[in-house]
Amino acid sequence: MLDLSRLNPPQREAVLHEEGPLLVLAGAGSGKTRVIIHRVARLIERGVRPERILGVTFTNKAANEMRERLKGLVGRTAHSVHLSTFHALGLSILREEYEAAGLSAGFSIYDTGDQMGLVRELLRQTRVADRRLDAYKILECILAAKRKRLAEVEFDTGDDYELAAYDLYPRYVEQMRAYNAVDFDDLLLRAMTALENQGVRARWSQRYDFLLVDEYQDTSPDQLELLQVLAARHGNVCVVGDDDQAIYAWRGAAVDNILSFASNFPGTREIILDQNYRSTSNILASANAVIKNNAARKEKVLWSALGEGEPVQIVACGTAEDEAEMVIETIGKLVYDGAKHDDIAILYRANVQSQIFEETLALQHIPFRVVGGQSFFDRKEVRDAVAFLQVAQNPYDEVALRRIINVPHRGIGATSVERLVQYGERTGKGLWHAMNNAGADIDLPPAARAGLQSFVDTFGPIARELKQATRGSLGVTAHKLFDALGLRQSIIDADESPNVTAKRIENLEHVTRALERFEGYTEASGPLLTEFLRVSALTRGDSEPEDEDEKKGKVTLMTLHSAKGLEFPYVFLVGVEEELLPHKRTIEMGLDFGEERRLCYVGMTRARKRLWMSYAKTRMRYGRLEPRTPSRFLDELPEPPVIERRDRESPPTEDEADAKADEFFAKMRATLGIEE
């Protein structure tokens, strides 16, 4: 019998809900994951077949955590429940219904790096030749049009980026089709295309009897449409989320999905989880006072049984340096009183704000980590290795093929590649065919011709072997391929520092170890390469998993977006100023401040015991000292004793600020041993 004694009444009510749509409004720290897991366990206890239950969330980490916690309640039965991300769900549909989506078997999945490579190639091919344009911004315009399912890019400002995207958009779509490739957005968009087929729609609307969605406030219109298709037969969809933590509109999330849930799913029952198990009452009272000023929200007031706690500290600092010093001084006191460095987080609106804190922490020899560094899959040697695997699986993937054609260096320069590409376009058979038929029809230098022949002779046979590899041979064959191509030796020959060389070799070996782990994990018995690439593509945007030991004893620095879902005993929310929080772009464009206020709320509710909110009265910008204005959100806070306001010092004169900055950097140079 499932034990529900540790659930509070609203949590228990959500778990015991029988059938029909259910909206669980779960405030920050209110135990929403516990509700989802217990509800799944309860459904299984009632006799629902576990394979008929679908649970969806937004990250692989969250999906894996849900599965592990479910195993604690129902044992191995948890493996039969379909727990995945939205992208993984879209991939599941495309894997079965690729023909209805207009794809061929063995399609590739492009991550941001692959997409950027394609955009850069299209820029070279078309009249858009201004190399000063940022390919990523052009890609953002293209993807925004795709998500809206537009035939062409819409113009908001008519700037160079929109003009470039307008020109490249149809070519981007055409090339993706030619390469038999999809990007992350396509995993949902093409899945929805497949579901337009009545037979496909009928199959998938009968696949699951109960749907559960975590972090529902972060869903997009396409994800809502997908849920409506899957729940069309029974309406048994339970969503858990908090409209007050909807902070991802910039990547397509629509807070209206949760606000209008009852309209989209008639007969909805609504349950509010408002008891917070994380923070003290003063922290919650302050957060409640800020978020209540958002007009479009579901009314709820978080409360806690953990006691009032210390007042929230609102600290006015003279300069950015003074703000950093205040934070470091306070950290020193906390640690002296027994706090651990990994109990502490410094949160900010934008990554650029971290620099002054990194410098000051380093000066004081305080260990720290900055969350949001380079992704493991963005490292050159890893991208090269994965590109070889992608081409072995899908030789029509020309973005990956162009990446590896001269890796390691084999004398095939840009001009030779262009001639091969032109031959492939002229014959209509693509780059791979041109590489395998580089005869008299293609004018190539002898060195390039020899290098190309060496590549084809080495890569081709092992690639075919790799594509057919089964359990026990996938990792071994990949290692064989990388060695035959000389990837490891090329890293050694690069003659970088010993530490860099060792790390790059370790990263390359990490790829083969990942293949070997996949062999032991997967239950598939046939060729495994396709499945590995699809699974790895879903996590390619994640940062390298960090060893838990690496997190210990370090202060955490991260953006407010990165902090969502986390908690720390002590939180410093810094730069709470106009043009930082709320962001300058929101102010200048006259946008609604709702999402910026929600970001502030998310930051505040990360704190368990103590919360500091600070701002600088002046900051140096373009070599000049400029006055700053405290954030409007600070005016919405309650009165003492819930909060406590203090002023570090009066704003300095420009000469005083210059002197203080000189002193600061002199200390830094002395610490680092740098002579003036």
mmCIF file with all atom_site columns, C-alpha atoms in Angstrom, residues 366-448:
data_model
loop_
_atom_site.group_PDB
_atom_site.id
_atom_site.type_symbol
_atom_site.label_atom_id
_atom_site.label_alt_id
_atom_site.label_comp_id
_atom_site.label_asym_id
_atom_site.label_entity_id
_atom_site.label_seq_id
_atom_site.pdbx_PDB_ins_code
_atom_site.Cartn_x
_atom_site.Cartn_y
_atom_site.Cartn_z
_atom_site.occupancy
_atom_site.B_iso_or_equiv
_atom_site.pdbx_formal_charge
_atom_site.auth_seq_id
_atom_site.auth_comp_id
_atom_site.auth_asym_id
_atom_site.auth_atom_id
_atom_site.pdbx_PDB_model_num
ATOM 1  C CA . ILE A 1 366 ? 37.824 32.010 -2.004  1.00 0.00 ? 366 ILE A CA 1
ATOM 2  C CA . PRO A 1 367 ? 37.067 28.905 -4.130  1.00 0.00 ? 367 PRO A CA 1
ATOM 3  C CA . PHE A 1 368 ? 34.241 29.372 -6.630  1.00 0.00 ? 368 PHE A CA 1
ATOM 4  C CA . ARG A 1 369 ? 32.681 27.884 -9.753  1.00 0.00 ? 369 ARG A CA 1
ATOM 5  C CA . VAL A 1 370 ? 30.860 29.661 -12.560 1.00 0.00 ? 370 VAL A CA 1
ATOM 6  C CA . VAL A 1 371 ? 27.884 27.704 -13.895 1.00 0.00 ? 371 VAL A CA 1
ATOM 7  C CA . GLY A 1 372 ? 27.308 27.998 -17.622 1.00 0.00 ? 372 GLY A CA 1
ATOM 8  C CA . GLY A 1 373 ? 30.761 27.392 -19.057 1.00 0.00 ? 373 GLY A CA 1
ATOM 9  C CA . GLN A 1 374 ? 31.611 25.698 -22.325 1.00 0.00 ? 374 GLN A CA 1
ATOM 10 C CA . SER A 1 375 ? 29.553 22.596 -23.052 1.00 0.00 ? 375 SER A CA 1
ATOM 11 C CA . PHE A 1 376 ? 31.482 19.338 -23.282 1.00 0.00 ? 376 PHE A CA 1
ATOM 12 C CA . PHE A 1 377 ? 30.019 18.754 -26.744 1.00 0.00 ? 377 PHE A CA 1
ATOM 13 C CA . ASP A 1 378 ? 31.231 22.175 -27.917 1.00 0.00 ? 378 ASP A CA 1
ATOM 14 C CA . ARG A 1 379 ? 34.897 21.222 -27.521 1.00 0.00 ? 379 ARG A CA 1
ATOM 15 C CA . LYS A 1 380 ? 36.642 20.810 -30.854 1.00 0.00 ? 380 LYS A CA 1
ATOM 16 C CA . GLU A 1 381 ? 37.960 17.273 -30.421 1.00 0.00 ? 381 GLU A CA 1
ATOM 17 C CA . VAL A 1 382 ? 34.542 16.081 -29.223 1.00 0.00 ? 382 VAL A CA 1
ATOM 18 C CA . ARG A 1 383 ? 32.674 17.763 -32.087 1.00 0.00 ? 383 ARG A CA 1
ATOM 19 C CA . ASP A 1 384 ? 35.155 16.224 -34.534 1.00 0.00 ? 384 ASP A CA 1
ATOM 20 C CA . ALA A 1 385 ? 34.675 12.734 -33.093 1.00 0.00 ? 385 ALA A CA 1
ATOM 21 C CA . VAL A 1 386 ? 30.880 13.021 -33.098 1.00 0.00 ? 386 VAL A CA 1
ATOM 22 C CA . ALA A 1 387 ? 30.962 14.357 -36.679 1.00 0.00 ? 387 ALA A CA 1
ATOM 23 C CA . PHE A 1 388 ? 32.802 11.205 -37.814 1.00 0.00 ? 388 PHE A CA 1
ATOM 24 C CA . LEU A 1 389 ? 30.089 9.099  -36.154 1.00 0.00 ? 389 LEU A CA 1
ATOM 25 C CA . GLN A 1 390 ? 27.370 11.192 -37.805 1.00 0.00 ? 390 GLN A CA 1
ATOM 26 C CA . VAL A 1 391 ? 28.861 10.731 -41.274 1.00 0.00 ? 391 VAL A CA 1
ATOM 27 C CA . ALA A 1 392 ? 29.278 6.994  -40.698 1.00 0.00 ? 392 ALA A CA 1
ATOM 28 C CA . GLN A 1 393 ? 25.547 6.861  -39.983 1.00 0.00 ? 393 GLN A CA 1
ATOM 29 C CA . ASN A 1 394 ? 24.370 9.419  -42.560 1.00 0.00 ? 394 ASN A CA 1
ATOM 30 C CA . PRO A 1 395 ? 26.881 10.278 -45.341 1.00 0.00 ? 395 PRO A CA 1
ATOM 31 C CA . TYR A 1 396 ? 24.426 12.904 -46.669 1.00 0.00 ? 396 TYR A CA 1
ATOM 32 C CA . ASP A 1 397 ? 25.039 14.994 -43.530 1.00 0.00 ? 397 ASP A CA 1
ATOM 33 C CA . GLU A 1 398 ? 27.183 17.569 -45.328 1.00 0.00 ? 398 GLU A CA 1
ATOM 34 C CA . VAL A 1 399 ? 27.672 19.867 -42.334 1.00 0.00 ? 399 VAL A CA 1
ATOM 35 C CA . ALA A 1 400 ? 29.373 17.047 -40.448 1.00 0.00 ? 400 ALA A CA 1
ATOM 36 C CA . LEU A 1 401 ? 31.190 15.897 -43.602 1.00 0.00 ? 401 LEU A CA 1
ATOM 37 C CA . ARG A 1 402 ? 32.665 19.321 -44.288 1.00 0.00 ? 402 ARG A CA 1
ATOM 38 C CA . ARG A 1 403 ? 33.838 19.502 -40.695 1.00 0.00 ? 403 ARG A CA 1
ATOM 39 C CA . ILE A 1 404 ? 35.881 16.290 -40.910 1.00 0.00 ? 404 ILE A CA 1
ATOM 40 C CA . ILE A 1 405 ? 37.047 16.221 -44.531 1.00 0.00 ? 405 ILE A CA 1
ATOM 41 C CA . ASN A 1 406 ? 40.380 17.749 -43.521 1.00 0.00 ? 406 ASN A CA 1
ATOM 42 C CA . VAL A 1 407 ? 40.574 16.527 -39.902 1.00 0.00 ? 407 VAL A CA 1
ATOM 43 C CA . PRO A 1 408 ? 43.313 15.734 -39.122 1.00 0.00 ? 408 PRO A CA 1
ATOM 44 C CA . HIS A 1 409 ? 45.020 17.899 -41.737 1.00 0.00 ? 409 HIS A CA 1
ATOM 45 C CA . ARG A 1 410 ? 45.408 15.923 -44.963 1.00 0.00 ? 410 ARG A CA 1
ATOM 46 C CA . GLY A 1 411 ? 46.005 18.671 -47.520 1.00 0.00 ? 411 GLY A CA 1
ATOM 47 C CA . ILE A 1 412 ? 42.393 19.225 -48.583 1.00 0.00 ? 412 ILE A CA 1
ATOM 48 C CA . GLY A 1 413 ? 42.067 23.005 -48.545 1.00 0.00 ? 413 GLY A CA 1
ATOM 49 C CA . ALA A 1 414 ? 39.017 25.244 -48.816 1.00 0.00 ? 414 ALA A CA 1
ATOM 50 C CA . THR A 1 415 ? 39.361 25.570 -52.601 1.00 0.00 ? 415 THR A CA 1
ATOM 51 C CA . SER A 1 416 ? 39.428 21.790 -53.071 1.00 0.00 ? 416 SER A CA 1
ATOM 52 C CA . VAL A 1 417 ? 36.395 21.383 -50.805 1.00 0.00 ? 417 VAL A CA 1
ATOM 53 C CA . GLU A 1 418 ? 34.523 24.003 -52.824 1.00 0.00 ? 418 GLU A CA 1
ATOM 54 C CA . ARG A 1 419 ? 35.300 22.175 -56.080 1.00 0.00 ? 419 ARG A CA 1
ATOM 55 C CA . LEU A 1 420 ? 34.047 18.921 -54.582 1.00 0.00 ? 420 LEU A CA 1
ATOM 56 C CA . VAL A 1 421 ? 30.872 20.660 -53.398 1.00 0.00 ? 421 VAL A CA 1
ATOM 57 C CA . GLN A 1 422 ? 30.279 22.143 -56.848 1.00 0.00 ? 422 GLN A CA 1
ATOM 58 C CA . TYR A 1 423 ? 30.740 18.737 -58.437 1.00 0.00 ? 423 TYR A CA 1
ATOM 59 C CA . GLY A 1 424 ? 28.245 17.244 -55.990 1.00 0.00 ? 424 GLY A CA 1
ATOM 60 C CA . GLU A 1 425 ? 25.727 19.986 -56.770 1.00 0.00 ? 425 GLU A CA 1
ATOM 61 C CA . ARG A 1 426 ? 26.293 19.663 -60.528 1.00 0.00 ? 426 ARG A CA 1
ATOM 62 C CA . THR A 1 427 ? 25.689 15.912 -60.495 1.00 0.00 ? 427 THR A CA 1
ATOM 63 C CA . GLY A 1 428 ? 22.925 16.175 -57.918 1.00 0.00 ? 428 GLY A CA 1
ATOM 64 C CA . LYS A 1 429 ? 24.566 13.441 -55.816 1.00 0.00 ? 429 LYS A CA 1
ATOM 65 C CA . GLY A 1 430 ? 26.170 15.492 -53.073 1.00 0.00 ? 430 GLY A CA 1
ATOM 66 C CA . LEU A 1 431 ? 29.580 15.830 -51.451 1.00 0.00 ? 431 LEU A CA 1
ATOM 67 C CA . TRP A 1 432 ? 30.030 12.210 -50.336 1.00 0.00 ? 432 TRP A CA 1
ATOM 68 C CA . HIS A 1 433 ? 29.575 10.963 -53.910 1.00 0.00 ? 433 HIS A CA 1
ATOM 69 C CA . ALA A 1 434 ? 32.063 13.576 -55.138 1.00 0.00 ? 434 ALA A CA 1
ATOM 70 C CA . MET A 1 435 ? 34.636 12.453 -52.554 1.00 0.00 ? 435 MET A CA 1
ATOM 71 C CA . ASN A 1 436 ? 34.299 8.853  -53.678 1.00 0.00 ? 436 ASN A CA 1
ATOM 72 C CA . ASN A 1 437 ? 34.517 9.778  -57.356 1.00 0.00 ? 437 ASN A CA 1
ATOM 73 C CA . ALA A 1 438 ? 37.226 12.420 -57.403 1.00 0.00 ? 438 ALA A CA 1
ATOM 74 C CA . GLY A 1 439 ? 38.454 11.470 -60.872 1.00 0.00 ? 439 GLY A CA 1
ATOM 75 C CA . ALA A 1 440 ? 39.413 13.536 -63.863 1.00 0.00 ? 440 ALA A CA 1
ATOM 76 C CA . ASP A 1 441 ? 36.187 15.549 -63.726 1.00 0.00 ? 441 ASP A CA 1
ATOM 77 C CA . ILE A 1 442 ? 37.357 17.388 -60.587 1.00 0.00 ? 442 ILE A CA 1
ATOM 78 C CA . ASP A 1 443 ? 40.420 19.604 -60.755 1.00 0.00 ? 443 ASP A CA 1
ATOM 79 C CA . LEU A 1 444 ? 42.275 18.968 -57.498 1.00 0.00 ? 444 LEU A CA 1
ATOM 80 C CA . PRO A 1 445 ? 45.933 19.485 -56.538 1.00 0.00 ? 445 PRO A CA 1
ATOM 81 C CA . PRO A 1 446 ? 47.910 16.244 -56.142 1.00 0.00 ? 446 PRO A CA 1
ATOM 82 C CA . ALA A 1 447 ? 48.192 16.686 -52.366 1.00 0.00 ? 447 ALA A CA 1
ATOM 83 C CA . ALA A 1 448 ? 44.442 17.160 -51.994 1.00 0.00 ? 448 ALA A CA 1
#
